[in-house]
PDB file of C-alpha atoms in Angstrom:
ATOM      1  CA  UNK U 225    -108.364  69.113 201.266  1.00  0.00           C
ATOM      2  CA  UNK U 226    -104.402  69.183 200.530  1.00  0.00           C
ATOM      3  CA  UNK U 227    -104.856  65.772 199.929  1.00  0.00           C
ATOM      4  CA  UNK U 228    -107.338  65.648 197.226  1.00  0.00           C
ATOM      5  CA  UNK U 229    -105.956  67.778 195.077  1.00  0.00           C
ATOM      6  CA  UNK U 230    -102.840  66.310 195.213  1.00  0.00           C
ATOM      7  CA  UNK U 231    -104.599  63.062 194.419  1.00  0.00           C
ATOM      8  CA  UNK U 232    -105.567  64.546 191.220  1.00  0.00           C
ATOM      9  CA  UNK U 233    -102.098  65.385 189.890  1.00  0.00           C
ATOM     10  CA  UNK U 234    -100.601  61.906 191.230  1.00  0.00           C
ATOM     11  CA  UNK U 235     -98.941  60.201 188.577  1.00  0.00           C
ATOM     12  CA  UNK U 236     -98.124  63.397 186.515  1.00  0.00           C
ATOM     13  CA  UNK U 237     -94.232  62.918 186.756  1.00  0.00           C
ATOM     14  CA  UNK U 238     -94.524  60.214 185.142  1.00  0.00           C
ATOM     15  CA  UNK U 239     -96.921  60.853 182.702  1.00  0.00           C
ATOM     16  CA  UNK U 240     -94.738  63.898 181.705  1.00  0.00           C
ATOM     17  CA  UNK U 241     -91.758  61.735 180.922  1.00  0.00           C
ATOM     18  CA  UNK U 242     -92.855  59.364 179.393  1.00  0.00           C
ATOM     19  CA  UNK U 243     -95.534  61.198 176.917  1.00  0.00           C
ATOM     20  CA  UNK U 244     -92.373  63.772 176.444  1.00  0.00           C
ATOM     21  CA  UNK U 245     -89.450  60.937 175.870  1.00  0.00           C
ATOM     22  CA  UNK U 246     -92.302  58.487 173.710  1.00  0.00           C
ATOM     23  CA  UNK U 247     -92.913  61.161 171.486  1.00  0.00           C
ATOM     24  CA  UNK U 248     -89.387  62.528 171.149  1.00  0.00           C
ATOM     25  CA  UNK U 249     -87.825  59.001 170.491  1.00  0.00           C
ATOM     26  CA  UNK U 250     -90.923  58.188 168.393  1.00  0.00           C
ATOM     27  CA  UNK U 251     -90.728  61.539 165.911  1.00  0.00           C
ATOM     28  CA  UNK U 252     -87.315  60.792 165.594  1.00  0.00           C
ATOM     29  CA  UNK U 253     -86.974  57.285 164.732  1.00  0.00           C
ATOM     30  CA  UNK U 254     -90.537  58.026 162.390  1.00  0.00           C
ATOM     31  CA  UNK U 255     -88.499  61.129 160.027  1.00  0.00           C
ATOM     32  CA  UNK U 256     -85.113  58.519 160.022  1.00  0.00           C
ATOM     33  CA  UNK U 257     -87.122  55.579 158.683  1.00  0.00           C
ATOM     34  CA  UNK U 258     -89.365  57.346 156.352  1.00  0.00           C
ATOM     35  CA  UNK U 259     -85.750  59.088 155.317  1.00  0.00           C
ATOM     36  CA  UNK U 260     -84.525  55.136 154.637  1.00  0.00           C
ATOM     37  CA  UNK U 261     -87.549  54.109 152.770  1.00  0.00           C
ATOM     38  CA  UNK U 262     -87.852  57.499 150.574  1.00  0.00           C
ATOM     39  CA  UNK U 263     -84.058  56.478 149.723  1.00  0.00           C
ATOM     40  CA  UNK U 264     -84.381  53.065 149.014  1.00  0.00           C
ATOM     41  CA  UNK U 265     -87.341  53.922 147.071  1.00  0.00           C
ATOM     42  CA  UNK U 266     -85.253  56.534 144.880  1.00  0.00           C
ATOM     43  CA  UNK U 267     -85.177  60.089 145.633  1.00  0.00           C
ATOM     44  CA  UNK U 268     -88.296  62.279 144.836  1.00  0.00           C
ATOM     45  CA  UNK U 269     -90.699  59.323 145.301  1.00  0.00           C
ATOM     46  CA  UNK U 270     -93.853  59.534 147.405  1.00  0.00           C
ATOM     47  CA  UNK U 271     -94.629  57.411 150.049  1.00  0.00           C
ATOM     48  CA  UNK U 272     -97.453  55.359 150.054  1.00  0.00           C
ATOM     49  CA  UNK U 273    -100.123  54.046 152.727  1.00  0.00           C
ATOM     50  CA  UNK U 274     -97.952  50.950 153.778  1.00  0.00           C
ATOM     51  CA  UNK U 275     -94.429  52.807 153.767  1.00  0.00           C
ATOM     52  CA  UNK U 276     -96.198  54.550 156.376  1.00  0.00           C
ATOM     53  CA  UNK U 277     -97.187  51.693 158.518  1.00  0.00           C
ATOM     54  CA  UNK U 278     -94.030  50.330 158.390  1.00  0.00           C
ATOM     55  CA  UNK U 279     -92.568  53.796 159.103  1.00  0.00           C
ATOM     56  CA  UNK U 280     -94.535  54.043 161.952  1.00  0.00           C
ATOM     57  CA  UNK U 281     -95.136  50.797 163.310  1.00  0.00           C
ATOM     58  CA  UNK U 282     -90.868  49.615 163.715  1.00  0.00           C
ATOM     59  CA  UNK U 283     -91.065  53.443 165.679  1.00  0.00           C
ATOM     60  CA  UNK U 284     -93.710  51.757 167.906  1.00  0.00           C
ATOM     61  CA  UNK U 285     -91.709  49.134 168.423  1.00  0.00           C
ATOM     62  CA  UNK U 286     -88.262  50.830 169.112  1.00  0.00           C
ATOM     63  CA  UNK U 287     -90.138  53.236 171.592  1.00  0.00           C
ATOM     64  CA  UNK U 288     -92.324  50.674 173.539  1.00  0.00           C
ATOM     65  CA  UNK U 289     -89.697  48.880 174.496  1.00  0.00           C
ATOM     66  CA  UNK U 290     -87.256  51.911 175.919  1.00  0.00           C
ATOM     67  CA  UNK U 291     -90.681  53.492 177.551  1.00  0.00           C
ATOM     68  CA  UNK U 292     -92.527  50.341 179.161  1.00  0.00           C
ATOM     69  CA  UNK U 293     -90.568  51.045 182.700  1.00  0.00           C
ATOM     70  CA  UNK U 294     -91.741  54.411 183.045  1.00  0.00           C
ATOM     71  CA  UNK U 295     -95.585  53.238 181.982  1.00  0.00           C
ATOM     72  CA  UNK U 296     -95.442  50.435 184.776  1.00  0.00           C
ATOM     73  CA  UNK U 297     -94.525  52.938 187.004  1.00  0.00           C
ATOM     74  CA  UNK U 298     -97.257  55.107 186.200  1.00  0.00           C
ATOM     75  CA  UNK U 299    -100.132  52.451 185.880  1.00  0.00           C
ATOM     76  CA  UNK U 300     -99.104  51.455 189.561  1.00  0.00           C
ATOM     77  CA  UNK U 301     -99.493  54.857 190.754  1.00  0.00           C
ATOM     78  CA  UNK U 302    -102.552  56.067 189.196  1.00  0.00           C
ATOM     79  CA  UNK U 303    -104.142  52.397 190.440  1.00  0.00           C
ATOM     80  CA  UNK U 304    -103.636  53.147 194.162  1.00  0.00           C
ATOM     81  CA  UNK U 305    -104.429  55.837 196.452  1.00  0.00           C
ATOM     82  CA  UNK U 306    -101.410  57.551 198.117  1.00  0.00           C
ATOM     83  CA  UNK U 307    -101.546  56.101 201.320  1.00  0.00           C
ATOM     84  CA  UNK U 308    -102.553  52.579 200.446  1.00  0.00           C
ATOM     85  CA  UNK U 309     -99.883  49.679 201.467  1.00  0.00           C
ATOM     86  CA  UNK U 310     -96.981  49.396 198.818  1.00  0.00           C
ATOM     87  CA  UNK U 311     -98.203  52.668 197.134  1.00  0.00           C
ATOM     88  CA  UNK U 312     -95.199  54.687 194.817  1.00  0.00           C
ATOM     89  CA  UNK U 313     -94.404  57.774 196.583  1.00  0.00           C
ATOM     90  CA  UNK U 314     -92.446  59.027 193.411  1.00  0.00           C
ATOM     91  CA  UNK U 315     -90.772  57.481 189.911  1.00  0.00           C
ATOM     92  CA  UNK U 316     -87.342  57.015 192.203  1.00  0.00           C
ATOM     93  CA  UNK U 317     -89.296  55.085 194.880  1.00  0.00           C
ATOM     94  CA  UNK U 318     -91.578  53.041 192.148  1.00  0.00           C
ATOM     95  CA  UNK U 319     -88.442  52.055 190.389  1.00  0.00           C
ATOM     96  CA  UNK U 320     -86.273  51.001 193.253  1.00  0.00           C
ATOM     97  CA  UNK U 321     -89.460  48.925 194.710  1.00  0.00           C
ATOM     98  CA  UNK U 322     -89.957  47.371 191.285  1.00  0.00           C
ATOM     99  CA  UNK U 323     -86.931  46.549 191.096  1.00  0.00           C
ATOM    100  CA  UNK U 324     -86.627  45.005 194.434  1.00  0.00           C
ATOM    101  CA  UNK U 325     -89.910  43.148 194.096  1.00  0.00           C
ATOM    102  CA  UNK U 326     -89.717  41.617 191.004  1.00  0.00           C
ATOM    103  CA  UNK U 327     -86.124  42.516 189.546  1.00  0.00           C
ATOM    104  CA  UNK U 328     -85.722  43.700 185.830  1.00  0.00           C
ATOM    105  CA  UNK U 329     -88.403  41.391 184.467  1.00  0.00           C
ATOM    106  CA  UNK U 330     -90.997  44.008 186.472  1.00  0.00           C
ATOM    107  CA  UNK U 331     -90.028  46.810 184.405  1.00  0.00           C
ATOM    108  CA  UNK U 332     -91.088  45.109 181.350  1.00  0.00           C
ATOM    109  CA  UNK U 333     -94.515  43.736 182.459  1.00  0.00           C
ATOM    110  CA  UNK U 334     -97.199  44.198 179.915  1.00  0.00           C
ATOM    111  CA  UNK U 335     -94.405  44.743 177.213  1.00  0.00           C
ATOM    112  CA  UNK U 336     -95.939  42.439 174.654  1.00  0.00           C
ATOM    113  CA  UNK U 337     -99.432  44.001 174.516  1.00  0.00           C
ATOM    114  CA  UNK U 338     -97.674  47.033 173.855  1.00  0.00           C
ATOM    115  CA  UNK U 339     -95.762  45.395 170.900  1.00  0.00           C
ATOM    116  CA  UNK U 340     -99.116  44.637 169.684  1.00  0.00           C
ATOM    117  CA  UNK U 341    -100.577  48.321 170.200  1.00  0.00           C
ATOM    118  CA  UNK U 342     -97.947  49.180 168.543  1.00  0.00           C
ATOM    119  CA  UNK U 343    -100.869  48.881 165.431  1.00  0.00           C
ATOM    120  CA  UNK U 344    -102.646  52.422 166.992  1.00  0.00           C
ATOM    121  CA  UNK U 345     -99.601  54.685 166.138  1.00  0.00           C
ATOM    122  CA  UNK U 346     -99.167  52.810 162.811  1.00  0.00           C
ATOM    123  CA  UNK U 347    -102.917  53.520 161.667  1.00  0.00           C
ATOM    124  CA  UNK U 348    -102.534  56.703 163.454  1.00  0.00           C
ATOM    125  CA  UNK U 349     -99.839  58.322 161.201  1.00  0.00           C
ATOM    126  CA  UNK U 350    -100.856  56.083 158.323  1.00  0.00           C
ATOM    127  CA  UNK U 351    -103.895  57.877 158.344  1.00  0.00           C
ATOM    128  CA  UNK U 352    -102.957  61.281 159.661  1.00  0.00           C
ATOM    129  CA  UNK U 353    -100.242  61.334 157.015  1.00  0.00           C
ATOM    130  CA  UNK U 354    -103.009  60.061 154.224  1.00  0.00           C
ATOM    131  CA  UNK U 355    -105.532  62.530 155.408  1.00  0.00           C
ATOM    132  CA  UNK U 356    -102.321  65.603 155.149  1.00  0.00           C
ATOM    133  CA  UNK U 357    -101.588  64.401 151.779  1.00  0.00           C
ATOM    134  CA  UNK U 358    -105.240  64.457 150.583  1.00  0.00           C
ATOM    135  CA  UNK U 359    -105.827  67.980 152.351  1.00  0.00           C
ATOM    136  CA  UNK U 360    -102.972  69.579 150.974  1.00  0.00           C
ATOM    137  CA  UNK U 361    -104.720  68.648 147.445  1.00  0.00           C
ATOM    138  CA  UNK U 362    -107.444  71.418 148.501  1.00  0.00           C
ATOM    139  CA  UNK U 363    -104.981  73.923 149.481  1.00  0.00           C
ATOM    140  CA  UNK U 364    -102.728  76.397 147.561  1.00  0.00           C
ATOM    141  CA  UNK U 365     -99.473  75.827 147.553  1.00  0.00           C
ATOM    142  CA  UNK U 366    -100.340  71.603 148.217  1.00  0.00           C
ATOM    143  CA  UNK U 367     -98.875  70.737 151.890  1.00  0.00           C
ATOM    144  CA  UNK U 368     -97.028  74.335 152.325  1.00  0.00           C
ATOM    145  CA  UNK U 369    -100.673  75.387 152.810  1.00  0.00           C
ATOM    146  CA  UNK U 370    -101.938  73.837 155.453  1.00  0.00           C
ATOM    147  CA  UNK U 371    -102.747  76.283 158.560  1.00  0.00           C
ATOM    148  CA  UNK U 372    -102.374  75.120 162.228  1.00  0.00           C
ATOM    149  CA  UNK U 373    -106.280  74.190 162.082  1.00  0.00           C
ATOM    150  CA  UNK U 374    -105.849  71.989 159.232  1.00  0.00           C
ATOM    151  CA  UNK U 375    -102.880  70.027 161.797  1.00  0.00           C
ATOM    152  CA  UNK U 376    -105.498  70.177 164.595  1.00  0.00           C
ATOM    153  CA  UNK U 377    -107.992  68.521 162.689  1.00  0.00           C
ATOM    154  CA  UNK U 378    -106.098  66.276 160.742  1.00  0.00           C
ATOM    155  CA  UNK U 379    -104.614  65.023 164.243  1.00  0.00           C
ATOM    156  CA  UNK U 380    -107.395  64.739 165.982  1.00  0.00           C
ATOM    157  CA  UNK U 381    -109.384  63.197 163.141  1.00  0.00           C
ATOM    158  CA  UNK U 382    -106.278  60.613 162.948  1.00  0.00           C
ATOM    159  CA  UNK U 383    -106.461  59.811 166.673  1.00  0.00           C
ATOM    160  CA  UNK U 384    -109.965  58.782 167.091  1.00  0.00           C
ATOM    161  CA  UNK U 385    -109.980  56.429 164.371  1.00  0.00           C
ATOM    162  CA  UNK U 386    -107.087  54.623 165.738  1.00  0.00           C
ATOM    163  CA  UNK U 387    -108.301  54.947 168.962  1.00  0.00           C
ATOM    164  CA  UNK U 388    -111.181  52.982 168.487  1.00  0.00           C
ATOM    165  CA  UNK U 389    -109.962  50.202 166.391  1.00  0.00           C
ATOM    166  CA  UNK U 390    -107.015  49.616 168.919  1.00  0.00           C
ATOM    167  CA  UNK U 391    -108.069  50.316 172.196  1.00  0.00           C
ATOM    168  CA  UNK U 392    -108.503  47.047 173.160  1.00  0.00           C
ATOM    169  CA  UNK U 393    -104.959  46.444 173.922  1.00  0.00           C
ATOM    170  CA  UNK U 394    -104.873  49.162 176.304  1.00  0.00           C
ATOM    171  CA  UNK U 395    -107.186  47.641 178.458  1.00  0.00           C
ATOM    172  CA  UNK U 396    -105.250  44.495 178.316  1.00  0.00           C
ATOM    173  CA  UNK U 397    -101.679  46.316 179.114  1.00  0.00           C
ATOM    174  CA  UNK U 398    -103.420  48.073 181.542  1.00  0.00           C
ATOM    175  CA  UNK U 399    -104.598  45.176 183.929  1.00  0.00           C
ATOM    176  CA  UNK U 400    -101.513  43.802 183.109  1.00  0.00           C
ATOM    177  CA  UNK U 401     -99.718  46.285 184.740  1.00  0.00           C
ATOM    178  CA  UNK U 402    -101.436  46.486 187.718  1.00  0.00           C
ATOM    179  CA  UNK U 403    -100.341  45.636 191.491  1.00  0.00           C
ATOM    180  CA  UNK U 404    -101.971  42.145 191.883  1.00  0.00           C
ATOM    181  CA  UNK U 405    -101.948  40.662 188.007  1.00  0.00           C
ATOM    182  CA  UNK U 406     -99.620  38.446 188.584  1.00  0.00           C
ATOM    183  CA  UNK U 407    -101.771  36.559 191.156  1.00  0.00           C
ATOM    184  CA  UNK U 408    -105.338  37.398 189.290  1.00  0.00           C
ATOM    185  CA  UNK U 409    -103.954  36.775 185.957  1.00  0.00           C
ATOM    186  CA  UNK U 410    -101.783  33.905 183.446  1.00  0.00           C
ATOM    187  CA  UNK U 411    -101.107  36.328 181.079  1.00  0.00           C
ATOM    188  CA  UNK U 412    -102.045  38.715 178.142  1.00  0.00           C
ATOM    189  CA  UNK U 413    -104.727  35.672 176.777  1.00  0.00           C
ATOM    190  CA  UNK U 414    -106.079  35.037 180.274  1.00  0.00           C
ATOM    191  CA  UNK U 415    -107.109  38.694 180.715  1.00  0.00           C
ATOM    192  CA  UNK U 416    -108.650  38.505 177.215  1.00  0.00           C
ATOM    193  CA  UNK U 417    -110.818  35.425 178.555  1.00  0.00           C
ATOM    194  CA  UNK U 418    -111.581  37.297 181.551  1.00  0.00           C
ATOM    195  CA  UNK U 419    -112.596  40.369 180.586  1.00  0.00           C
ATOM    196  CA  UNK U 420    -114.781  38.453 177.898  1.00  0.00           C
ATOM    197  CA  UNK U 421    -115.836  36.122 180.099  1.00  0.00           C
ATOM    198  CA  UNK U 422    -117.285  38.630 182.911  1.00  0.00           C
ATOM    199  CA  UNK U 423    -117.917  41.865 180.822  1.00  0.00           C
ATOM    200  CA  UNK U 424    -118.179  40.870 176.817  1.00  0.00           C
ATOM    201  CA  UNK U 425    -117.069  42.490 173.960  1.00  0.00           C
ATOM    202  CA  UNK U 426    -117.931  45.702 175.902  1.00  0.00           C
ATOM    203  CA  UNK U 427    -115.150  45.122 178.505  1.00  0.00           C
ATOM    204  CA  UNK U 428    -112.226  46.057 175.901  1.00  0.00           C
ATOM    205  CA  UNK U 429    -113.804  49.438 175.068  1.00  0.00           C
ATOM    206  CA  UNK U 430    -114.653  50.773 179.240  1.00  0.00           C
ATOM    207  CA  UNK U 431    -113.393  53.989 179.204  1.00  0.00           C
ATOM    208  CA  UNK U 432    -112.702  54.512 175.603  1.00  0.00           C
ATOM    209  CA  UNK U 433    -115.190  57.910 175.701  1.00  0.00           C
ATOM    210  CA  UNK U 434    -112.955  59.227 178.570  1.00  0.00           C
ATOM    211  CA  UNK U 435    -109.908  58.485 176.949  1.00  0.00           C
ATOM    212  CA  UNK U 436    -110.152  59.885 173.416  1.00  0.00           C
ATOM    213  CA  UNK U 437    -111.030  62.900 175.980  1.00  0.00           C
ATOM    214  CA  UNK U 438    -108.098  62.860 177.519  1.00  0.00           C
ATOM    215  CA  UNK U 439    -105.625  62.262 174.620  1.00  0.00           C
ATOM    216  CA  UNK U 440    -106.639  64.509 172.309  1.00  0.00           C
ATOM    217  CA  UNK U 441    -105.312  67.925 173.030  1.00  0.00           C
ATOM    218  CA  UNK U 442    -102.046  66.468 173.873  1.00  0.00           C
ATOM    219  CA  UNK U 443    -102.011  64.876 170.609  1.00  0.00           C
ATOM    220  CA  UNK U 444    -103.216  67.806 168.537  1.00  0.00           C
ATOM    221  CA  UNK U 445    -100.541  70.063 170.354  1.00  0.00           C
ATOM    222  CA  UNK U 446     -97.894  67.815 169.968  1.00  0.00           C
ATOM    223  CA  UNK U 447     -98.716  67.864 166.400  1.00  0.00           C
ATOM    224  CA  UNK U 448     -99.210  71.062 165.562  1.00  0.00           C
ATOM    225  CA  UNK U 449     -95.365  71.639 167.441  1.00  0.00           C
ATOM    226  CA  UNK U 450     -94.075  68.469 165.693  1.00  0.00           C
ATOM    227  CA  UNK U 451     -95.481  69.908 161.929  1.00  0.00           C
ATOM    228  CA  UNK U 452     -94.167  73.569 162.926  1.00  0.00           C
ATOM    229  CA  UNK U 453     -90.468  72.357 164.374  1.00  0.00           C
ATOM    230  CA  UNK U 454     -90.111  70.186 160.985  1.00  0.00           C
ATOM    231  CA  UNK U 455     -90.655  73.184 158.798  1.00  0.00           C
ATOM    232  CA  UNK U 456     -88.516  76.043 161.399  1.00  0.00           C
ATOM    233  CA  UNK U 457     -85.588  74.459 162.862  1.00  0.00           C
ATOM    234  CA  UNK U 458     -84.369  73.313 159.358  1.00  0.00           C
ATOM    235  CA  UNK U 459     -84.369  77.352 158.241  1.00  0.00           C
ATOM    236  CA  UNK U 460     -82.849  77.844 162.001  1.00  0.00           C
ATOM    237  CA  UNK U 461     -80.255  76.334 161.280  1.00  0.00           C
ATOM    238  CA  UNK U 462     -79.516  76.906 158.040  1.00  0.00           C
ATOM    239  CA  UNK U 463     -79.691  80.401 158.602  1.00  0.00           C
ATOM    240  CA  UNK U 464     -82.452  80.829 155.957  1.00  0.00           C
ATOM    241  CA  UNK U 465     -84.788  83.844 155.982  1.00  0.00           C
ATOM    242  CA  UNK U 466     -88.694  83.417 156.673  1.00  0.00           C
ATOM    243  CA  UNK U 467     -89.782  85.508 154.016  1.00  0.00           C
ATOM    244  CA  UNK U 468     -91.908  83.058 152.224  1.00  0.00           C
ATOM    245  CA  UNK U 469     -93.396  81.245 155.094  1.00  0.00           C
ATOM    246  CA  UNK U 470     -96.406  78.444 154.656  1.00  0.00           C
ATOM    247  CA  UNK U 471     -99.650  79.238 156.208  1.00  0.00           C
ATOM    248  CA  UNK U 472     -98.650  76.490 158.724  1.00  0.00           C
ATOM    249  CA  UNK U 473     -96.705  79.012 160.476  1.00  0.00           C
ATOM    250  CA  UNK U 474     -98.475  81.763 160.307  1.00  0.00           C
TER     251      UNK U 474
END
C-alpha cells in the first residue's frame, strides 16, 4: 500500500524545481525585456501584441535551455515504475546516471522541441497580457482594478488557448525524452512521422484534456502571486504606505 502512494507523488522533486526555477527565471527575464523594449520604444509607450511575443518568446528561450536537465530527469521518472531496471531513485541519482550514460549531451535531449514550444508561453502572455489590457478597459481605475478573479480568469482563459494550439510539441519532447528514444526514434521529425503514421493527427493532442487539467491551477496561482508580488514588493521596498491599494490586492 506504501508503495502506491508513493508512486503517486514520484517525480514531484522534480516537478517542484523545475515549475519553481522555470517560472522564476522566466518572470524575470519577461519584466527585463519588456523593460528594454518599453525603453527603446520611448518612455510612456504601450506595448503592443508582438512586443509581447517577442517579450515572451526570447524568455522561453533563455529558460528552456537552463531547465531542460531537470525536465529529462523528470520525464524519465514519471515513465517508469520505481522498481523497474535503470529507474531514478531521486534528481541526484537521475543526474549522475545521465550523466554517466550518455554524458552532457543527455541532459539536453529533447532541447530543440522545446525551443520550438517555446511558441505556447509566447501566445500565452501575448494573449493573457491582451486579454488584461482589454479587461482593465471595463474596470475602474483601468488595470489598478482588476480583482484576483479577474487574474484567475484571465490566466486560465490565456492557458487553454495556448494549450491547444501548441501542445503538439509536448508530445514530441515528451517521447523524446524517454528511456528507449534513442533506439525507437531518429529524431524530433521521425517521431512526428510516427506518431502520424500509427495514430494521425489525433496522436499530437492524447492527453491534452488531462493536461489543461493538470496545469491550470498552478498557472492561475502562479499568476495571481506573480500580478500581486509586481504591485507589493515595489511599495515593500520603497517603504510606501498601502493606503490606496488596487482591488487586485484586496
Amino acid at each position: 500500500m506504501q508503495d502506491v502512494i508513493r508512486s503517486f507523488y514520484r517525480g514531484l522533486m522534480p516537478n517542484m524545481i523545475g515549475n519553481s526555477v522555470s517560472w522564476a527565471l522566466y518572470f524575470m527575464w519577461y519584466g527585463n525585456i519588456k523593460d528594454l523594449v518599453r525603453s527603446a520604444r520611448g518612455s510612456g509607450s504601450q506595448l503592443n501584441s508582438s512586443d509581447y511575443f517577442l517579450a515572451s518568446g526570447m524568455s522561453g528561450i533563455l529558460t528552456a535551455v537552463f531547465t531542460n536537465p531537470i525536465w529529462v530527469i523528470k520525464t524519465r521518472m514519471l515513465s517508469t515504475a520505481r522498481n523497474a531496471p535503470g529507474a531514478y531513485r531521486s534528481i541526484a541519482h537521475g543526474s549522475y546516471e545521465l550523466y554517466r550514460t550518455e554524458g552532457v549531451r543527455g541532459f539536453y535531449r529533447g532541447l530543440l522541441p522545446s525551443l520550438f514550444g517555446v511558441s505556447h508561453g509566447a501566445i500565452q502572455f501575448m494573449a493573457y497580457e491582451q486579454l488584461k489590457n482589454k479587461w482593465a478597459l471595463k474596470r475602474k481605475g483601468g488595470q489598478a482594478g482588476l480583482t484576483n478573479f479577474d487574474f484567475l480568469y484571465l490566466s486560465a482563459a490565456s492557458k487553454m488557448f495556448a494549450g491547444s494550439i501548441t501542445y503538439p510539441y509536448q508530445v514530441v519532447r515528451a517521447r523524446l525524452q524517454l528511456y528507449d528514444a534513442r533506439e525507437r526514434y531518429k529524431g524530433a521529425m521521425d517521431v512526428v512521422r510516427q506518431v502520424f503514421q500509427r495514430e494521425g493527427v489525433t496522436g499530437f493532442y492524447k492527453g491534452l484534456g488531462p493536461n489543461i487539467i493538470r496545469v491550470l491551477p498552478s498557472t492561475c496561482v502562479t499568476f495571481l502571486v506573480y500580478e500581486n508580488m509586481k504591485f507589493y514588493l515595489p511599495r515593500m521596498w520603497q517603504g510606501n504606505d498601502f493606503e490606496e491599494q488596487p482591488e487586485a490586492a484586496k
